Amino acid sequence: MGSVGAMVKGASYSYAVFCGSFLGSPRLGFNIHNNKKKLLKFRSFSSKNTCCSLQPPDVSRLAKTAQISLTPNEVEEFAPKIQQVIDWFGQLQDVDLQSVEPSIRADTENNLRENAPETFEHRDAMIGAVPSYEKPYIKVPRVLSMD
Amino acid sequence: MILTLQTPRPLSRLPRFLPFSTNASITLNQSQPATSTSPSPPHSQILSTRHSLLSRQFSAADLLRSHLHRLNLIEPHLRSFLHLPDPADLLAQADSLDRRIAAGEDVGPLAGVLVAVKDNLCTSDMPSTGGSRILEGYRPPFDATAVKRAKELGAIVVGKTNLDEFGMGSTTEGSAYQVTANPWDLSRVPGGSSGGSAAAVSARQCVVSLGSDTGGSVRQPASFCGVVGLKPTYGRVSRFGLMAYASSLDTVGCFGSSVADAGILLHAIAGHDRFDATSSNQDVPNFLSHFVSASSFESKPLKGLRVGLIRETIGDGVDSGVISAIHSAASHFEELGCSVNEVSLPSFSLGLPAYYILASSESSSNLSRYDGIRYGNQVYADELDSLYGSSRTNGFGAEVKMRILMGTYALSAGYYDAYYKRAQQVRTIIRNSFKEALSQNDILISPAAPSAAYKIGEKKNDPLAMYAGDIMTVNVNLAGLPALVLPCGCVEGGTAGLPIGLQMIGAAFGEEELLRVGHIFEQTLENCSFVPPIVAEDIAS
């Protein structure tokens, strides 16, 4: 494949310049256990965390909100992993983001169609896939419960 | 869930349709054996297929049988496919095409081309599971737009490929059904989440394939499997029929064994779709004009092109073999007449947590539709809430559940500002930094992954370790830019080495330039025919 080539000839570097300043670029990461690479360093957030008002994730409650019935085993298994990832998310708290506009997505054009209803051509097939259908209702078990 | 395959019909007169041993005027290596001693990489399997079919050298039916033979031979080792249709159906399509060709009718640019489709793209005539049990056996009532367009142009869909469940993962170990193996070393992962699509092209089970890329799910497996992977600009290809994972990041992408093939497939599926409000009205340029033979290149065909190598991607934590391969690629660019400089994107490392916040949050919302009420697998209960809870816990795998929970947390009342909004602000910063870098460089380059393919099981229980591997790719999704990955070198491992992919990033809607440059880079790379040993053996036997 050829030898490692000299990368920079005549050393011209270009730096990305953008508005706002960072409180240093967080050299974030964590140890990758198997090969000890320091690609990303993990920072655990203790009480020095600027965002102490955020409660740690309560997996059982989250599961209820997300309508997923977890077994106690699953709650036990997931909780530390989720905690670890949420902690890792926390590093964004340290970044100075004042006066930076949030982006919903990449630039896209305004492509709204006319506000005119039309029947989707595969409607019948979609209705056909419903497990419990009594025209025109989709039948479900009782909604209200005592708790 | 693979259907039991019929035994392939006896193959009487079986021409070997292999990308490196076929005909004539289009390809560069005429009668070279398909090993690493081939002097130059294949030009375009799609173009040579077309030439063979139109000149009646081979029939579409023969081409199909040859591929199916290899597909079935390799599939027990590879497990690329979740669904394979009845071969008789495919042969009927091929026969119909042969009749039309014989009658002198016009046929589309993908006529007779075998396309594999990732199982999170809806196909009405085949099950579409998204790699999940919750959609086991589900048949959508419509085709995804990308699939529909490929079929309209003559493609034959040869099967649905394996993926990490709903696109969440980087290895296919997250599939509810099976783990796909890397054709270069069967004990290693093919990458993910489009691992099945990448492996299928790499092992020449099909010609091209469709995948999806939300955080690198086309580019990383392309790198691991030694094939070309193309992620288009967000909005270039319709997402209608792509099972949504993160709606602001998802794209439909293409795999091929050459830049030309990936580009021809992209051209077929790109363009505005009224069923996708985020799809762009911008014209799709004629990429095909750039896929010319290397013999027509000038001596410095990329003279004047400014290439920026992202400094943050060749430092700590990246395999030395990968860095070496990228430096060699940079030298190759210089030989072609480019000026290569290092570029720094200081916000680079923030992209990974920002991506995972955005992706988890959006996926928690998108996956709420899987409730067992209107489609998908239902676990009945007397109360609606319990029905939801049981159906979803039964149907979703562990990684999907965790991401939904993380997303639910990040979007909880009071937490939006701390996580989701901040991640969107980081997205703005990353977009701007790319814009700045691309105003001073024509393309940016980096590795597609910090290492070559790793062993199956190596990162399975450590989510953060797996997420770390996405560092090269996620920023491109946050910025919505196009990127092309092509094999540029190898590192030690397996029986014949493991491929390394070079990622090239372009400006928004700059696919034409990426393909032009990528094609020239690929066609001038010496002594590189990225064919995995499992395929080379098949040819030798």
XYZ file of C-alpha atoms in Angstrom:
688
model
C 0.000 0.000 0.000
C 2.974 2.317 0.073
C 4.718 3.752 3.069
C 3.343 6.341 5.392
C 3.522 9.532 3.405
C 4.472 12.896 4.746
C 1.210 14.589 5.433
C 1.798 18.232 5.415
C 3.833 19.930 2.766
C 4.568 23.524 3.470
C 2.568 23.288 6.689
C -0.628 25.125 6.030
C -3.213 24.424 8.630
C -6.711 25.635 8.592
C -8.671 25.857 11.759
C -12.377 25.759 12.092
C -13.524 29.027 13.529
C -16.911 29.445 15.048
C -18.670 31.793 17.352
C -18.842 31.223 21.088
C -16.016 29.917 23.165
C -15.553 26.615 24.856
C -14.318 26.105 28.345
C -11.638 23.967 26.788
C -12.761 21.159 24.522
C -13.661 18.445 26.936
C -11.379 15.535 26.178
C -14.161 13.226 26.884
C -14.050 9.522 26.889
C -13.688 6.343 28.796
C -11.459 3.329 28.757
C -12.330 0.682 26.245
C -11.787 -2.329 28.400
C -10.431 -4.823 26.002
C -7.747 -2.862 24.272
C -7.162 -0.054 26.729
C -7.550 2.599 24.132
C -7.983 6.097 25.372
C -10.169 7.232 22.575
C -12.582 8.881 24.904
C -12.016 9.604 28.571
C -14.862 9.163 30.986
C -15.613 11.905 33.417
C -17.871 11.037 36.288
C -19.996 13.830 37.506
C -19.984 14.316 41.237
C -21.503 17.105 43.264
C -19.387 19.560 41.316
C -21.802 19.012 38.474
C -23.434 22.286 37.616
C -26.743 20.596 37.029
C -27.499 19.084 40.447
C -31.213 19.564 39.966
C -31.392 16.616 37.576
C -32.484 13.483 39.325
C -30.684 10.317 38.289
C -32.720 8.030 36.048
C -35.378 5.990 37.827
C -35.583 3.079 35.466
C -38.883 1.709 36.760
C -40.591 5.026 36.379
C -39.115 5.589 32.937
C -40.322 2.165 31.875
C -43.830 3.047 32.951
C -43.703 6.294 30.985
C -42.381 4.463 27.928
C -45.000 1.710 28.281
C -42.494 -1.103 28.507
C -43.086 -3.701 31.254
C -39.628 -4.562 32.545
C -38.928 -7.505 34.820
C -37.096 -6.709 38.085
C -34.072 -8.468 36.600
C -34.121 -6.184 33.623
C -34.403 -3.105 35.820
C -31.378 -4.274 37.774
C -29.439 -5.046 34.616
C -30.263 -1.850 32.787
C -29.983 0.669 35.603
C -26.171 0.856 35.870
C -25.713 0.899 32.095
C -28.274 3.655 31.666
C -26.739 5.578 34.543
C -23.345 5.326 32.928
C -24.603 6.650 29.611
C -26.638 9.469 31.188
C -23.541 10.506 33.157
C -21.616 10.554 29.937
C -24.342 12.764 28.383
C -23.789 15.145 31.290
C -20.538 16.472 29.853
C -22.532 18.738 27.573
C -23.404 20.725 30.701
C -19.871 22.082 30.767
C -19.956 23.514 27.295
C -20.627 27.207 26.852
C -23.610 27.285 24.546
C -24.870 30.781 25.185
C -26.212 32.481 22.087
C -26.011 29.282 20.036
C -29.267 28.568 18.230
C -30.481 24.973 18.449
C -30.769 23.174 15.086
C -33.787 20.969 14.617
C -32.101 19.205 11.707
C -29.815 19.958 8.797
C -30.978 22.679 6.430
C -34.015 21.636 4.525
C -36.283 23.564 2.248
C -39.804 24.452 3.139
C -41.573 21.694 1.278
C -45.071 21.747 2.619
C -47.728 20.274 0.391
C -51.202 21.638 -0.143
C -53.545 21.157 2.755
C -55.850 18.923 0.751
C -56.778 15.492 2.085
C -56.422 12.458 -0.130
C -56.989 8.776 0.491
C -53.819 6.743 0.798
C -53.874 4.069 -1.879
C -52.958 1.236 0.480
C -55.553 2.037 3.112
C -57.354 -1.298 2.815
C -54.162 -3.263 3.289
C -53.339 -1.234 6.379
C -56.751 -1.898 7.891
C -56.297 -5.543 6.984
C -53.223 -5.732 9.201
C -55.090 -4.661 12.340
C -55.430 -7.697 14.630
C -58.756 -6.736 16.158
C -60.998 -4.658 13.930
C -64.728 -4.189 14.107
C -65.578 -1.692 11.461
C -65.012 1.161 11.908
C -63.358 0.616 15.280
C -60.023 -0.835 16.261
C -60.883 -2.946 19.248
C -58.683 -2.725 22.343
C -58.976 -4.020 25.901
C -60.416 -1.776 28.597
C -58.621 1.483 29.025
C -59.483 2.581 32.534
C -58.133 0.779 35.574
C -58.247 1.359 39.289
C -54.695 2.602 39.752
C -36.094 -16.148 9.921
C -34.698 -17.547 6.689
C -37.088 -19.552 4.590
C -35.915 -23.020 3.780
C -34.323 -22.587 0.414
C -35.034 -24.860 -2.470
C -31.929 -26.633 -3.672
C -30.571 -24.667 -6.557
C -31.335 -26.112 -9.929
C -28.592 -28.120 -11.556
C -26.261 -25.671 -13.106
C -25.411 -26.986 -16.495
C -23.687 -24.260 -18.361
C -22.822 -21.818 -15.649
C -20.871 -18.790 -16.662
C -19.019 -17.342 -13.739
C -20.273 -13.821 -13.302
C -17.687 -12.393 -11.122
C -16.876 -8.753 -11.142
C -13.256 -9.254 -11.944
C -13.444 -11.930 -14.584
C -16.076 -10.634 -16.922
C -16.093 -9.007 -20.187
C -14.786 -6.875 -22.396
C -14.719 -3.284 -23.118
C -16.108 -1.854 -19.937
C -14.033 -3.392 -17.180
C -10.355 -2.876 -16.826
C -9.171 -6.353 -15.921
C -10.199 -8.610 -18.706
C -9.180 -12.105 -17.815
C -7.334 -11.674 -14.583
C -7.863 -14.215 -11.855
C -9.806 -12.773 -8.980
C -7.093 -12.515 -6.407
C -5.124 -9.673 -4.999
C -2.768 -9.866 -7.952
C -5.369 -8.211 -10.190
C -3.780 -5.022 -11.415
C -6.740 -2.738 -11.026
C -10.070 -2.655 -9.248
C -13.336 -3.418 -11.004
C -14.855 -0.576 -12.931
C -18.555 -1.155 -12.489
C -20.425 -4.393 -12.115
C -23.665 -2.642 -13.029
C -22.273 -1.244 -16.268
C -20.675 -4.547 -17.277
C -23.894 -6.398 -16.439
C -25.800 -4.028 -18.660
C -23.329 -4.501 -21.465
C -23.511 -8.300 -21.186
C -27.284 -8.341 -21.118
C -27.822 -5.965 -24.004
C -25.220 -7.670 -26.167
C -26.806 -11.034 -25.284
C -23.520 -12.432 -23.986
C -25.367 -13.679 -20.942
C -28.993 -13.730 -19.939
C -30.449 -12.194 -16.819
C -31.574 -15.677 -15.798
C -28.030 -17.055 -16.021
C -26.681 -14.102 -14.077
C -29.289 -14.643 -11.388
C -28.585 -18.377 -11.119
C -24.883 -17.759 -10.778
C -25.374 -15.259 -7.978
C -27.937 -17.411 -6.199
C -25.557 -20.339 -6.338
C -22.867 -18.336 -4.597
C -25.366 -16.746 -2.239
C -26.634 -20.114 -1.036
C -23.125 -21.551 -0.743
C -21.879 -18.752 1.460
C -25.042 -17.902 3.386
C -24.791 -20.588 6.121
C -21.420 -19.066 7.075
C -22.379 -15.450 6.688
C -26.050 -15.119 7.661
C -26.466 -11.847 5.770
C -30.118 -12.414 4.978
C -33.250 -12.467 7.127
C -35.466 -13.313 4.216
C -34.880 -14.871 0.841
C -37.782 -15.114 -1.583
C -38.715 -18.151 -3.620
C -36.045 -18.426 -6.355
C -38.813 -19.192 -8.849
C -40.199 -15.673 -8.342
C -36.800 -14.159 -9.008
C -36.288 -16.305 -12.086
C -39.660 -15.214 -13.401
C -38.513 -11.598 -13.132
C -35.236 -12.420 -14.869
C -37.006 -14.352 -17.635
C -39.400 -11.491 -18.193
C -36.463 -9.136 -18.528
C -34.731 -11.448 -21.011
C -37.876 -11.505 -23.126
C -38.064 -7.718 -23.151
C -34.414 -7.443 -24.131
C -34.924 -9.983 -26.906
C -37.876 -7.939 -28.163
C -35.641 -4.892 -28.342
C -37.514 -2.995 -25.652
C -35.866 -0.320 -23.539
C -34.823 -1.521 -20.134
C -33.952 0.601 -17.085
C -30.406 1.340 -15.902
C -30.705 -1.263 -13.134
C -32.115 -3.998 -15.350
C -31.065 -7.403 -14.056
C -29.078 -5.905 -11.185
C -29.444 -7.907 -7.972
C -30.166 -5.634 -5.030
C -30.339 -6.667 -1.398
C -32.465 -4.490 0.872
C -31.922 -3.817 4.580
C -34.843 -5.146 6.557
C -35.830 -1.752 7.959
C -36.899 -0.689 4.467
C -40.465 -1.720 3.717
C -41.050 -4.221 0.930
C -44.640 -5.227 0.274
C -43.819 -8.629 -1.189
C -41.426 -9.703 1.561
C -41.549 -9.535 5.354
C -39.999 -6.439 6.876
C -39.011 -6.928 10.486
C -36.561 -4.124 11.217
C -34.478 -6.870 12.836
C -37.042 -6.975 15.658
C -39.429 -9.582 17.051
C -42.130 -6.975 17.368
C -42.452 -6.989 13.584
C -41.804 -10.676 13.078
C -43.727 -11.752 10.000
C -44.951 -8.240 9.292
C -45.717 -7.469 5.662
C -46.005 -3.775 4.959
C -48.746 -2.683 2.582
C -46.322 -0.622 0.510
C -42.765 -0.451 -0.748
C -40.343 2.136 0.552
C -39.823 4.812 -2.096
C -36.153 3.874 -2.508
C -37.120 0.240 -3.119
C -39.949 1.217 -5.454
C -37.671 3.368 -7.579
C -34.965 0.703 -7.807
C -37.559 -1.854 -8.907
C -39.055 0.515 -11.454
C -35.638 0.832 -13.030
C -35.304 -2.921 -13.379
C -33.583 -4.056 -10.189
C -34.331 -7.515 -8.836
C -34.630 -7.557 -5.029
C -32.781 -10.678 -4.011
C -33.622 -10.599 -0.294
C -33.842 -8.646 2.984
C -30.682 -8.244 4.959
C -29.865 -8.482 8.632
C -29.377 -5.437 10.831
C -29.163 -4.344 14.432
C -32.713 -3.964 15.668
C -34.269 -0.785 14.266
C -30.815 0.427 13.270
C -29.535 0.642 16.828
C -26.090 -0.853 16.961
C -22.790 -1.191 15.167
C -22.343 -4.946 14.736
C -25.644 -6.792 13.932
C -25.295 -8.432 17.348
C -28.356 -6.343 18.204
C -30.506 -8.223 15.700
C -33.244 -10.288 17.295
C -32.599 -13.061 14.783
C -28.934 -13.724 14.011
C -25.468 -12.261 13.905
C -23.954 -11.684 10.470
C -20.299 -12.595 9.988
C -17.661 -10.515 8.256
C -16.716 -12.148 4.918
C -13.053 -11.303 5.593
C -13.010 -13.232 8.880
C -16.057 -15.170 9.991
C -15.233 -14.654 13.673
C -15.552 -10.892 13.294
C -18.428 -8.490 12.994
C -19.380 -6.989 9.639
C -20.186 -3.700 11.331
C -23.624 -2.218 11.697
C -26.309 -1.500 11.704
C -26.371 -2.295 7.951
C -24.059 -5.283 8.480
C -26.076 -7.689 6.350
C -26.192 -5.324 3.376
C -22.440 -4.702 3.572
C -21.571 -8.394 3.944
C -23.833 -9.387 1.050
C -22.068 -7.034 -1.357
C -18.632 -7.880 0.019
C -19.241 -11.612 -0.480
C -20.708 -10.961 -3.938
C -24.028 -12.496 -2.921
C -25.626 -9.567 -4.750
C -24.379 -6.655 -6.819
C -25.460 -3.662 -4.762
C -27.534 -3.148 -1.659
C -29.551 -0.557 0.225
C -28.889 0.321 3.827
C -29.617 3.181 6.206
C -27.207 5.556 7.921
C -28.236 7.468 11.038
C -24.875 7.632 12.837
C -22.598 5.734 10.477
C -24.599 2.586 9.795
C -23.625 2.454 6.107
C -20.123 3.869 6.338
C -18.733 1.811 9.212
C -19.832 -1.587 7.828
C -18.535 -0.527 4.399
C -15.152 0.033 6.036
C -15.266 -3.259 7.964
C -16.310 -5.280 4.898
C -14.108 -3.619 2.292
C -16.870 -2.239 0.103
C -18.026 1.199 -0.975
C -20.677 2.832 1.205
C -22.417 6.049 0.282
C -24.396 8.189 2.725
C -26.256 10.901 0.847
C -27.104 14.406 2.077
C -30.067 14.441 4.447
C -33.063 15.004 2.187
C -31.412 13.610 -0.967
C -33.260 10.280 -0.776
C -36.809 9.853 0.471
C -37.212 8.273 3.898
C -40.726 7.079 3.123
C -40.857 3.410 4.013
C -37.664 3.522 6.055
C -38.627 2.509 9.586
C -37.840 5.667 11.499
C -35.111 5.563 14.138
C -34.063 9.223 14.475
C -35.999 11.328 12.021
C -33.615 14.271 11.924
C -30.640 12.006 11.212
C -31.864 8.984 9.190
C -30.783 8.574 5.568
C -31.069 5.736 3.050
C -27.620 4.744 1.757
C -26.050 2.557 -0.929
C -23.428 -0.202 -0.960
C -21.490 -1.381 -4.012
C -18.228 -3.096 -4.869
C -17.167 0.070 -6.697
C -17.815 3.797 -6.416
C -19.580 3.713 -9.771
C -22.041 1.059 -8.617
C -22.899 2.926 -5.412
C -23.338 6.100 -7.451
C -25.555 4.490 -10.073
C -27.793 3.100 -7.338
C -27.970 6.485 -5.624
C -28.932 8.128 -8.886
C -31.786 5.664 -9.246
C -33.307 6.314 -5.836
C -32.556 9.999 -5.223
C -34.898 12.911 -5.721
C -37.936 14.569 -4.260
C -40.797 12.460 -2.934
C -44.070 14.039 -1.932
C -44.446 11.400 0.781
C -41.385 12.744 2.605
C -41.688 16.355 3.661
C -37.966 16.523 4.377
C -36.960 15.366 0.904
C -35.278 17.971 -1.235
C -36.495 19.497 -4.485
C -32.957 19.959 -5.704
C -32.216 18.318 -9.040
C -30.288 15.080 -9.064
C -27.227 15.608 -11.277
C -26.153 12.967 -13.757
C -23.479 11.205 -11.693
C -22.989 8.595 -14.382
C -21.015 10.917 -16.611
C -18.071 10.683 -14.205
C -17.682 6.910 -14.216
C -15.287 6.744 -17.112
C -12.430 4.346 -17.655
C -9.142 5.149 -15.956
C -7.414 5.142 -19.319
C -9.097 8.445 -20.057
C -7.762 10.176 -16.944
C -5.216 12.973 -17.303
C -1.908 12.561 -15.526
C -2.959 14.586 -12.461
C -6.699 14.095 -12.678
C -7.458 15.776 -9.338
C -5.157 18.739 -9.827
C -6.162 21.670 -7.696
C -8.466 19.737 -5.385
C -8.080 20.831 -1.765
C -8.317 17.907 0.627
C -8.592 18.447 4.377
C -7.600 15.608 6.710
C -9.455 15.955 10.004
C -6.764 16.029 12.643
C -8.981 14.802 15.473
C -9.558 11.517 13.640
C -5.942 10.391 13.414
C -4.860 10.847 17.003
C -5.274 9.065 20.310
C -7.359 5.969 20.358
C -7.180 5.250 16.636
C -5.386 2.063 15.567
C -1.944 2.716 14.164
C -2.812 0.548 11.151
C -5.786 2.770 10.420
C -3.728 5.959 10.713
C -1.141 4.477 8.409
C -3.769 3.552 5.826
C -5.207 7.069 5.923
C -1.780 8.626 5.506
C -1.216 6.386 2.499
C -4.532 7.527 1.105
C -3.430 11.127 1.606
C -0.248 10.398 -0.330
C -2.304 8.863 -3.083
C -4.391 12.038 -3.255
C -1.211 14.053 -3.578
C -0.035 11.836 -6.420
C -3.307 12.625 -8.151
C -2.571 16.325 -7.912
C -4.413 17.304 -4.727
C -3.150 19.515 -1.971
C -3.689 17.774 1.346
C -3.701 19.699 4.604
C -4.688 18.949 8.135
C -7.854 20.583 9.380
C -8.900 20.884 12.971
C -12.546 20.633 14.015
C -12.335 21.421 17.736
C -15.967 20.613 18.424
C -15.447 17.174 17.001
C -15.542 15.150 20.203
C -18.797 16.716 21.389
C -20.645 15.159 18.507
C -20.788 11.714 20.033
C -22.764 12.498 23.215
C -24.884 15.006 21.307
C -25.692 12.364 18.719
C -26.684 9.765 21.287
C -28.894 12.224 23.135
C -30.670 13.223 19.933
C -30.890 9.687 18.572
C -32.164 8.134 21.822
C -34.685 10.898 22.299
C -36.038 10.729 18.779
C -36.093 6.945 18.823
C -38.092 6.896 22.070
C -40.698 8.917 20.251
C -40.524 7.027 16.959
C -40.746 3.600 18.536
C -43.864 4.457 20.503
C -45.846 3.451 17.426
C -44.976 -0.221 18.073
C -47.846 -0.948 20.407
C -49.283 -4.130 18.917
C -52.622 -2.443 18.213
C -52.528 -1.704 14.514
C -49.759 -4.028 13.314
C -46.905 -6.061 14.688
C -46.951 -8.715 17.377
C -49.346 -8.317 20.253
C -49.222 -9.873 23.684
C -52.832 -9.725 24.799
C -53.786 -8.417 28.216
C -57.069 -7.399 29.829
C -56.058 -3.808 30.162
C -54.708 -1.573 27.466
C -51.675 -0.367 29.428
C -50.649 -3.923 30.192
C -51.128 -4.859 26.564
C -48.777 -2.080 25.541
C -46.260 -2.953 28.238
C -46.231 -6.667 27.513
C -46.219 -6.383 23.745
C -43.329 -3.963 23.824
C -41.228 -5.776 26.393
C -41.754 -9.011 24.543
C -41.014 -7.535 21.152
C -38.035 -5.241 21.797
C -34.458 -6.318 22.479
C -32.292 -5.017 25.315
C -30.436 -2.299 23.388
C -33.670 -0.899 21.982
C -35.285 -0.872 25.423
C -32.291 0.925 26.913
C -32.239 3.577 24.233
C -35.959 4.186 24.591
C -35.495 4.593 28.342
C -32.545 6.958 27.902
C -34.499 8.966 25.394
C -37.521 9.052 27.681
C -35.285 10.388 30.431
C -33.703 13.057 28.249
C -37.091 14.268 27.089
C -38.731 14.205 30.502
C -40.402 17.384 31.657
C -37.749 19.742 32.962
C -34.884 17.898 31.346
C -35.355 19.034 27.765
C -33.117 22.084 28.221
C -30.369 20.106 29.872
C -30.087 17.418 27.248
C -32.051 17.629 24.027
C -31.800 21.368 23.557
C -28.096 21.402 24.400
C -27.517 18.597 21.940
C -29.262 20.628 19.270
C -27.049 23.565 20.067
C -23.999 21.356 19.709
C -25.441 20.317 16.363
C -25.394 23.965 15.265
C -21.762 24.290 16.286
C -20.782 21.156 14.400
C -22.679 22.235 11.294
C -20.917 25.573 11.342
C -17.501 24.050 11.848
C -17.987 21.744 8.872
C -19.232 24.641 6.777
C -16.143 26.604 7.642
C -13.820 23.694 6.911
C -15.569 22.995 3.606
C -15.237 26.597 2.535
C -11.489 26.147 2.661
C -11.333 22.573 1.410
C -13.190 20.803 -1.349
C -13.517 17.574 0.574
C -12.590 16.401 4.058
C -11.158 12.968 4.749
C -10.911 10.742 7.803
C -11.080 7.071 8.699
C -14.585 5.608 8.837
C -13.863 3.799 12.123
C -11.054 3.815 14.714
C -10.191 0.193 14.000
C -10.750 -2.654 11.597
C -13.523 -5.174 12.287
C -13.347 -6.585 15.812
C -14.368 -9.983 17.107
C -17.986 -10.988 17.586
C -18.836 -10.550 21.276
C -16.010 -8.147 21.992
C -18.101 -5.040 22.674
C -21.448 -6.618 23.286
C -21.832 -5.838 26.975
C -20.243 -2.440 27.037
C -22.514 0.169 25.450
C -20.088 3.049 25.749
C -17.300 1.031 24.120
C -19.570 0.323 21.192
C -20.718 3.936 20.955
C -17.099 5.087 20.924
C -16.574 3.415 17.572
C -19.027 5.835 15.984
C -16.864 8.866 16.625
C -15.747 9.170 13.005
C -19.209 9.072 11.568
C -21.841 10.758 13.765
C -20.805 14.344 13.133
C -21.582 13.933 9.465
C -25.151 12.946 10.329
C -25.518 15.862 12.712
C -24.475 18.200 9.902
C -26.591 16.366 7.315
C -23.670 16.143 4.878
C -22.923 13.461 2.266
C -20.046 11.033 2.757
C -18.460 8.266 0.737
C -16.426 5.432 2.218
C -14.197 3.329 0.040
C -11.577 0.697 0.907
C -8.110 2.200 0.895
C -5.918 -0.315 2.653
C -5.650 -3.318 4.924
C -4.362 -4.195 8.354
C -3.257 -7.534 9.793
C -5.941 -9.950 10.857
C -8.038 -12.771 9.495
C -6.517 -14.903 6.768
C -5.880 -12.179 4.219
C -5.892 -9.012 6.255
C -8.801 -6.784 7.215
C -9.908 -3.857 5.089
C -9.820 -0.221 6.167
C -12.131 2.375 4.684
C -11.391 5.993 3.881
C -14.248 8.412 4.534
C -14.637 11.395 2.210
C -17.038 14.134 3.328
C -18.504 16.693 0.962
C -20.636 19.805 1.070
C -24.405 19.491 1.230
C -25.736 18.000 -2.044
C -22.149 17.545 -3.181
C -22.553 13.836 -4.035
C -21.490 14.443 -7.621
C -18.098 15.762 -6.568
C -17.619 13.003 -4.001
C -18.376 10.344 -6.588
C -16.159 11.930 -9.212
C -13.236 12.149 -6.817
C -13.913 8.746 -5.258
C -14.057 7.066 -8.639
C -10.718 8.540 -9.695
C -9.127 7.613 -6.342
C -10.406 4.052 -6.596
C -9.511 3.449 -10.202
C -5.939 4.597 -9.699
C -5.285 2.581 -6.531
C -2.700 -0.026 -7.448
C -2.756 -3.670 -6.391
C -6.060 -3.385 -4.669
C -8.862 -5.726 -5.429
C -10.859 -5.931 -2.256
C -12.233 -9.434 -2.554
C -12.551 -11.387 0.681
C -10.914 -14.847 0.809
C -14.261 -16.627 1.131
C -15.184 -15.406 -2.338
C -11.749 -15.961 -3.836
C -11.908 -19.608 -2.725
C -15.283 -20.046 -4.343
C -13.831 -18.837 -7.607
C -10.826 -21.090 -7.375
C -12.935 -24.198 -6.744
